[in-house]
Coordinates of C-alpha atoms and ligand atoms in Angstrom, one line a residue:
X25 CA 38.8 89.1 1.3
X26 CA 37.2 89.5 4.7
X27 CA 38.1 87.6 7.8
X28 CA 36.0 87.8 11.0
X29 CA 37.5 87.3 14.5
X30 CA 34.6 85.2 15.8
X31 CA 33.8 81.8 14.2
X32 CA 31.3 79.2 15.2
X33 CA 31.6 76.7 12.5
X34 CA 33.7 75.3 9.6
X35 CA 31.8 74.2 6.5
X36 CA 28.6 74.0 8.5
X37 CA 29.9 71.9 11.4
X38 CA 30.2 73.5 14.8
X39 CA 33.7 74.0 16.2
X40 CA 32.8 72.7 19.6
X41 CA 31.4 69.5 18.0
X42 CA 34.6 69.0 16.1
X43 CA 36.7 69.7 19.2
X44 CA 34.6 67.4 21.3
X45 CA 34.6 64.6 18.9
X46 CA 38.3 64.7 17.7
X47 CA 40.1 66.7 20.4
X48 CA 42.5 69.6 20.0
X49 CA 44.8 70.7 18.5
X50 CA 43.1 69.6 15.3
X51 CA 43.4 70.4 11.6
X52 CA 40.1 70.7 9.8
X53 CA 39.9 71.0 6.0
X54 CA 36.9 72.0 3.9
X55 CA 36.8 69.9 0.7
X56 CA 34.5 72.3 -1.1
X57 CA 37.1 75.1 -0.8
X58 CA 39.8 72.9 -2.2
X59 CA 37.6 71.9 -5.2
X60 CA 36.6 75.5 -5.8
X61 CA 40.2 76.5 -6.2
X62 CA 40.8 73.6 -8.6
X63 CA 38.0 74.8 -10.8
X64 CA 39.6 78.2 -11.0
X65 CA 42.6 76.7 -12.7
X66 CA 40.9 74.5 -15.3
X67 CA 42.2 76.6 -18.2
X68 CA 45.6 75.0 -17.7
X69 CA 46.2 71.7 -19.5
X70 CA 47.4 70.1 -16.2
X71 CA 47.0 71.1 -12.6
X72 CA 49.9 69.5 -10.7
X73 CA 49.4 69.8 -7.0
X74 CA 52.7 70.4 -5.1
X75 CA 51.7 67.9 -2.4
X76 CA 54.4 69.1 0.0
X77 CA 51.8 71.8 1.0
X78 CA 49.3 69.3 2.3
X79 CA 50.0 65.7 1.6
X80 CA 47.4 63.7 3.6
X81 CA 46.5 60.8 1.3
X82 CA 42.7 61.6 1.6
X83 CA 43.4 65.1 0.3
X84 CA 45.5 63.6 -2.5
X85 CA 42.6 61.3 -3.3
X86 CA 40.1 64.1 -3.3
X87 CA 42.3 66.0 -5.8
X88 CA 42.9 62.9 -7.9
X89 CA 39.2 62.4 -8.3
X90 CA 39.0 66.1 -9.5
X91 CA 41.5 65.4 -12.2
X92 CA 44.5 66.9 -10.5
X93 CA 48.0 65.3 -10.9
X94 CA 50.8 65.6 -8.3
X95 CA 54.3 66.6 -7.8
X96 CA 56.5 64.6 -5.4
X97 CA 59.8 65.9 -3.9
X98 CA 60.8 62.7 -2.2
X99 CA 60.5 58.9 -2.1
X100 CA 58.0 59.4 0.7
X101 CA 55.8 61.7 -1.5
X102 CA 55.9 59.2 -4.3
X103 CA 54.8 56.5 -1.8
X104 CA 51.9 58.8 -0.7
X105 CA 50.8 59.4 -4.2
X106 CA 50.6 55.7 -5.0
X107 CA 48.7 55.1 -1.7
X108 CA 46.2 57.7 -2.8
X109 CA 45.6 55.8 -6.0
X110 CA 47.7 57.7 -8.5
X111 CA 49.2 55.4 -11.2
X112 CA 52.6 55.7 -12.8
X113 CA 51.5 56.0 -16.4
X114 CA 49.3 58.4 -18.3
X115 CA 49.3 61.9 -19.8
X116 CA 49.9 64.2 -18.1
X117 CA 52.1 62.1 -15.8
X118 CA 50.1 61.4 -12.7
X119 CA 53.2 61.7 -10.5
X120 CA 56.3 63.6 -11.3
X121 CA 59.5 63.7 -9.1
X122 CA 60.8 67.3 -8.9
X123 CA 63.8 68.1 -6.6
X124 CA 67.3 69.4 -6.7
X125 CA 68.8 66.1 -5.6
X126 CA 68.1 62.4 -5.7
X127 CA 68.7 60.7 -2.5
X128 CA 69.5 57.0 -3.1
X129 CA 66.1 55.8 -2.2
X130 CA 64.3 58.4 -4.5
X131 CA 66.6 57.5 -7.4
X132 CA 65.9 53.8 -7.0
X133 CA 62.2 54.5 -6.8
X134 CA 61.9 56.7 -9.9
X135 CA 63.9 54.1 -11.8
X136 CA 61.9 51.1 -10.6
X137 CA 58.5 52.7 -11.0
X138 CA 59.3 54.7 -14.2
X139 CA 58.3 58.0 -12.6
X140 CA 59.1 61.0 -14.8
X141 CA 61.7 63.4 -13.3
X142 CA 62.0 67.2 -13.4
X143 CA 65.8 67.7 -12.8
X144 CA 66.8 70.6 -10.6
X145 CA 70.5 70.1 -10.8
X146 CA 72.9 69.0 -13.6
X147 CA 74.1 66.1 -11.4
X148 CA 70.7 64.6 -11.5
X149 CA 70.9 64.2 -15.3
X150 CA 74.0 62.1 -15.0
X151 CA 72.7 60.1 -12.0
X152 CA 69.5 59.2 -13.8
X153 CA 71.1 58.8 -17.2
X154 CA 73.6 56.2 -15.9
X155 CA 71.0 53.9 -14.6
X156 CA 68.0 54.7 -16.9
X157 CA 69.3 55.9 -20.2
X158 CA 66.8 56.8 -23.0
X159 CA 64.2 58.4 -20.8
X160 CA 62.3 61.7 -21.2
X161 CA 63.2 64.3 -18.6
X162 CA 62.2 67.9 -17.9
X163 CA 64.5 70.6 -16.5
X164 CA 63.8 73.1 -13.8
X165 CA 65.6 76.3 -14.8
X166 CA 66.7 79.1 -12.6
X167 CA 66.5 82.1 -15.0
X168 CA 69.0 84.1 -13.0
X169 CA 66.5 86.3 -11.1
X170 CA 64.0 85.6 -8.4
X171 CA 61.2 87.2 -6.6
X172 CA 60.0 87.6 -3.1
X173 CA 61.1 89.5 0.0
X174 CA 62.1 86.5 2.1
X175 CA 65.4 84.7 1.7
X176 CA 63.6 81.5 2.8
X177 CA 60.9 81.7 0.1
X178 CA 62.9 83.1 -2.8
X179 CA 63.1 80.5 -5.6
X180 CA 65.3 82.2 -8.2
X181 CA 68.5 84.2 -8.6
X182 CA 72.0 83.5 -7.5
X183 CA 71.1 83.1 -3.8
X184 CA 68.7 80.3 -4.6
X185 CA 69.7 76.6 -4.5
X186 CA 66.8 75.7 -6.8
X187 CA 66.9 74.6 -10.4
X188 CA 69.6 74.6 -13.1
X189 CA 71.4 77.9 -13.6
X190 CA 70.3 79.3 -16.9
X191 CA 73.9 79.6 -18.2
X192 CA 74.4 75.8 -17.6
X193 CA 71.6 74.9 -20.1
X194 CA 74.0 74.0 -23.0
X195 CA 76.1 71.8 -20.6
X196 CA 72.9 70.1 -19.4
X197 CA 71.8 69.4 -23.0
X198 CA 75.1 67.7 -23.6
X199 CA 74.8 65.7 -20.4
X200 CA 71.3 64.6 -21.5
X201 CA 72.5 63.7 -25.0
X202 CA 75.4 61.7 -23.6
X203 CA 72.8 59.4 -21.8
X204 CA 70.2 59.5 -24.6
X205 CA 67.8 61.4 -22.4
X206 CA 65.3 63.6 -24.2
X207 CA 64.4 67.0 -22.8
X208 CA 60.7 67.2 -23.2
X209 CA 59.8 69.9 -20.8
X210 CA 60.9 73.0 -19.0
X211 CA 59.8 74.3 -15.6
X212 CA 60.3 77.6 -13.8
X213 CA 59.1 78.1 -10.3
X214 CA 59.8 81.6 -9.3
X215 CA 56.6 82.8 -7.5
X216 CA 55.9 86.1 -9.1
X217 CA 52.7 86.3 -7.1
X218 CA 50.5 89.2 -8.3
X219 CA 53.5 91.0 -9.9
X220 CA 52.5 90.6 -13.6
X221 CA 55.4 92.7 -14.8
X222 CA 57.8 90.3 -13.1
X223 CA 55.8 87.3 -14.4
X224 CA 56.2 88.6 -18.0
X225 CA 59.9 88.5 -17.4
X226 CA 59.7 84.9 -16.3
X227 CA 57.6 84.0 -19.3
X228 CA 60.1 85.6 -21.6
X229 CA 62.9 83.6 -20.0
X230 CA 60.9 80.4 -20.4
X231 CA 60.3 81.2 -24.1
X232 CA 64.0 81.9 -24.7
X233 CA 65.1 78.7 -22.9
X234 CA 62.6 76.6 -24.8
X235 CA 63.8 78.0 -28.1
X236 CA 67.4 77.0 -27.1
X237 CA 66.3 73.5 -26.3
X238 CA 64.3 73.2 -29.5
X239 CA 61.3 71.2 -30.7
X240 CA 61.7 68.3 -28.2
X241 CA 59.8 70.5 -25.8
X242 CA 56.3 69.2 -25.3
X243 CA 55.4 70.8 -21.9
X244 CA 56.1 74.0 -20.1
X245 CA 55.3 74.4 -16.4
X246 CA 54.6 77.7 -14.7
X247 CA 55.6 76.3 -11.3
X248 CA 53.7 77.2 -8.2
X249 CA 53.7 80.3 -6.1
X250 CA 50.2 81.5 -6.8
X251 CA 49.4 83.7 -3.8
X252 CA 46.3 83.4 -1.6
X253 CA 44.9 86.0 0.7
X254 CA 46.0 85.8 4.4
X255 CA 44.8 89.3 5.4
X256 CA 41.6 91.2 4.8
X257 CA 43.7 93.7 2.8
X258 CA 44.9 90.9 0.4
X259 CA 43.3 90.7 -3.0
X260 CA 42.8 87.5 -5.0
X261 CA 45.1 87.0 -7.9
X262 CA 43.7 87.5 -11.4
X263 CA 44.0 84.0 -12.8
X264 CA 42.8 84.9 -16.3
X265 CA 45.6 87.5 -16.5
X266 CA 48.2 84.9 -15.2
X267 CA 47.0 82.3 -17.6
X268 CA 47.0 84.7 -20.6
X269 CA 50.7 85.6 -20.1
X270 CA 51.7 81.9 -20.0
X271 CA 49.3 80.9 -22.8
X272 CA 50.9 83.5 -25.1
X273 CA 54.3 81.9 -24.6
X274 CA 52.8 78.5 -25.2
X275 CA 51.1 79.6 -28.4
X276 CA 54.3 81.1 -29.8
X277 CA 56.2 77.9 -29.0
X278 CA 53.5 75.8 -30.7
X279 CA 53.8 77.9 -33.8
X280 CA 57.6 77.6 -33.9
X281 CA 57.7 73.9 -33.1
X282 CA 54.7 73.0 -35.2
X283 CA 53.3 70.6 -32.5
X284 CA 51.2 71.0 -29.4
X285 CA 52.9 72.3 -26.2
X286 CA 51.0 71.6 -23.0
X287 CA 50.9 74.2 -20.2
X288 CA 51.1 73.0 -16.6
X289 CA 50.7 74.8 -13.4
X290 CA 52.0 73.5 -10.1
X291 CA 50.2 75.2 -7.1
X292 CA 50.6 74.1 -3.5
X293 CA 49.3 76.8 -1.3
X294 CA 46.7 78.0 -3.8
X295 CA 44.7 74.8 -3.6
X296 CA 44.9 74.0 0.1
X297 CA 45.7 77.1 2.2
X298 CA 42.3 78.6 2.6
X299 CA 40.6 75.2 3.1
X300 CA 42.6 74.5 6.3
X301 CA 41.9 75.5 10.0
X302 CA 43.9 74.7 13.1
X303 CA 41.5 74.5 16.0
X304 CA 43.2 75.0 19.4
X305 CA 41.9 75.5 23.0
X306 CA 43.0 78.5 25.0
X307 CA 44.5 76.9 28.2
X308 CA 46.0 80.0 29.9
X309 CA 45.5 83.7 29.8
X310 CA 48.0 85.9 31.6
X311 CA 49.4 89.3 31.6
X312 CA 53.1 90.3 31.6
X313 CA 53.2 94.0 32.4
X314 CA 51.2 95.6 29.6
X315 CA 50.9 92.5 27.5
X316 CA 48.1 89.9 27.6
X317 CA 49.0 86.4 26.4
X318 CA 46.6 83.8 25.2
X319 CA 48.4 80.4 25.4
X320 CA 47.0 77.6 23.3
X321 CA 47.4 73.8 23.3
X322 CA 48.8 74.2 19.7
X323 CA 52.3 75.4 19.1
X324 CA 54.9 75.7 16.4
X325 CA 55.1 71.9 16.5
X326 CA 51.7 72.1 14.8
X327 CA 52.1 75.2 12.7
X328 CA 55.6 76.5 12.0
X329 CA 55.0 79.2 9.5
X330 CA 54.9 82.1 12.0
X331 CA 58.2 81.1 13.6
X332 CA 59.8 80.2 10.3
X333 CA 58.8 83.1 8.1
X334 CA 57.0 85.5 10.4
X335 CA 53.9 84.5 8.5
X336 CA 50.6 86.1 9.3
X337 CA 47.5 83.9 9.8
X338 CA 44.0 85.2 10.5
X339 CA 42.7 84.1 13.9
X340 CA 39.2 83.8 15.3
X341 CA 37.7 82.9 18.6
X342 CA 34.8 80.5 19.3
X343 CA 33.4 81.6 22.7
X344 CA 32.4 78.5 24.5
X345 CA 29.6 80.3 26.3
X346 CA 28.1 81.5 23.0
X347 CA 28.4 85.2 23.9
X348 CA 29.8 86.7 20.7
X349 CA 29.7 90.3 22.0
X350 CA 33.0 90.2 23.7
X351 CA 35.0 93.4 23.7
X352 CA 38.1 93.4 21.5
X353 CA 41.6 93.6 23.1
X354 CA 45.2 93.5 21.9
X355 CA 46.8 90.2 22.7
X356 CA 49.8 88.0 22.0
X357 CA 49.0 84.5 21.0
X358 CA 51.5 81.7 21.9
X359 CA 51.7 78.0 22.3
X360 CA 52.7 75.4 24.9
X361 CA 56.4 74.8 23.9
X362 CA 59.3 75.5 26.2
X363 CA 60.8 78.0 23.7
X364 CA 60.3 81.7 23.7
X365 CA 59.8 81.7 19.9
X366 CA 56.6 79.7 20.2
X367 CA 54.4 82.7 19.3
X368 CA 51.9 82.8 16.5
X369 CA 51.7 86.6 16.4
X370 CA 55.2 87.5 15.2
X371 CA 56.7 89.2 12.3
X372 CA 59.7 88.2 10.2
X373 CA 62.8 88.5 12.3
X374 CA 61.0 87.2 15.4
X375 CA 59.4 90.5 16.5
X376 CA 56.4 89.7 18.7
X377 CA 53.4 91.7 17.8
X378 CA 49.9 92.1 19.2
X379 CA 46.6 91.1 17.6
X380 CA 43.2 92.5 18.1
X381 CA 41.0 89.6 19.2
X382 CA 37.8 89.2 21.3
X383 CA 38.3 89.0 25.1
X384 CA 38.6 85.2 25.8
X385 CA 38.1 82.8 28.6
X386 CA 39.9 79.6 29.4
X387 CA 38.3 76.8 27.4
X388 CA 37.4 79.0 24.4
X389 CA 38.6 77.8 21.1
X390 CA 41.0 79.8 19.0
X391 CA 41.1 79.0 15.3
X392 CA 44.1 79.7 13.2
X393 CA 42.8 80.1 9.7
X394 CA 44.4 79.7 6.2
X395 CA 46.4 76.9 7.7
X396 CA 45.9 74.3 5.1
X397 CA 49.2 74.8 3.3
X398 CA 52.6 74.1 5.0
X399 CA 50.7 73.5 8.2
X400 CA 50.2 69.9 9.3
X401 CA 53.0 68.8 6.9
X402 CA 55.5 70.8 8.8
X403 CA 54.4 69.3 12.2
X404 CA 57.0 67.9 14.5
X405 CA 57.3 66.0 17.7
X406 CA 59.3 68.8 19.4
X407 CA 58.8 68.7 23.2
X408 CA 57.4 65.2 22.6
X409 CA 54.1 66.6 21.4
X410 CA 52.0 64.3 19.3
X411 CA 51.3 65.2 15.7
X412 CA 47.7 66.7 15.5
X413 CA 44.8 64.9 14.0
X414 CA 43.3 65.9 10.7
X415 CA 39.6 66.0 9.7
X416 CA 38.1 66.5 6.2
X417 CA 34.6 67.9 5.9
X418 CA 32.8 66.8 2.7
X419 CA 29.1 67.3 2.0
X420 CA 28.4 68.3 5.6
X421 CA 30.1 65.3 7.0
X422 CA 33.4 65.4 9.0
X423 CA 35.7 62.4 8.6
X424 CA 38.9 61.7 10.4
X425 CA 41.7 61.4 7.9
X426 CA 44.6 61.2 10.4
X427 CA 44.2 60.4 14.0
X428 CA 46.2 62.1 16.6
X429 CA 49.5 60.4 17.3
X430 CA 49.7 58.5 20.5
X431 CA 52.5 58.9 23.0
X432 CA 53.8 55.4 22.2
X433 CA 53.9 56.2 18.5
X434 CA 56.2 59.1 19.3
X435 CA 58.6 56.6 20.7
X436 CA 58.0 53.9 18.2
X437 CA 61.3 54.1 16.4
X438 CA 63.4 54.5 19.5
X439 CA 65.6 51.7 20.9
X440 CA 66.3 51.4 24.6
X441 CA 69.7 49.8 25.0
Ligands
PLP3 C1 56.9 74.3 -3.2 C2 56.8 74.2 -4.7 C3 55.6 74.5 -5.4 C4 54.4 75.0 -4.7 O1 54.6 76.3 -4.2 P1 53.4 77.1 -3.6 O2 53.9 78.4 -3.2 O3 52.8 76.4 -2.5 O4 52.4 77.2 -4.7 C5 55.5 74.3 -6.7 N1 56.6 73.8 -7.4 C6 57.7 73.5 -6.8 C7 58.8 72.9 -7.6 C8 57.9 73.6 -5.4 O5 59.0 73.3 -4.8

């Protein structure tokens, strides 16, 4: 994967045109990139988008039209899916609720709308069974081991809060039986990334678990966690190899159960990360001793991944004067917030680092790339900053899919007494 540090356009539309028309900070998504990623996953029987990664209803609609189904982790995400035109019946289930708890609103909603549930805690089985006995459910299993270097992104093992502990399976089967719930599917979201040895372990755990549950199993889900390149040195995952490992498990289960078993995948980042760009304007350039800072009108209120995880995002500059032959320099890139952690160039642990970028001038645009997953959706009103606008580019045309919040909208729920 190669990333350049100068960029003039996104999907054929000039960055200054986008910034002039819609203002900055601004999220821009390229529909063609999202759809291309969908095509790469067609081997799976169902592609279930983990909408928490990028849940604008126009993005959800784009995916729905491409035959993708969705995952919802809250009542709000079910609501979004319905607004985007997903229905509540069909195979594969157009919307599935997958979480480790039901808050009261979510429980009411899955019961009223008959939304299938992937249970991530034993208590969910009882809570659903008491009010909606006789349903089909799926179980999210924590196989007892995880993957990943960050405590905040690890989704398996003893330290993780996610899923049903593998040793509690028998207890959960009893709970389900008590309420007449039928366990029709299993799910493991571990995020092995490109580590195929580890993935093989997950597949084995899935197979063993499915054999314990027995022939009521009709679907298995590989979860999400497919990696996407964020650096020039990152390679693309070998989807065929990933599919093959899971498909082998599915085939063996089909033979044992003597009926079809459907294989789902549940990507978030994979479908939307590379399609998204955060356009910001450089509003101050200053030196602090030996350091040069570029300060943007976008901060961690717009993109929290760097401050949360020390995540790396490629960055590029759009020189407003058109001169692309600017010398490179080492800089620190930060935002407008009154908080010293508001730095986009930081590593895990909060260590500020420098990035080589073209020499910039006030008014140049700085584009934070691969920002389409866990970007806009994690936006906040910290420092009373409005949530940024979002634009979707399709067939060479840029459409506003979320306007920038107004200052009054920030206050809309507040009560002056
Ligand atoms: C977050 C999440 C995903 C998507 O993860 P990505 O790393 O974005 O692919 C999939 N499944 C579940 C249950 C999740 O919580």
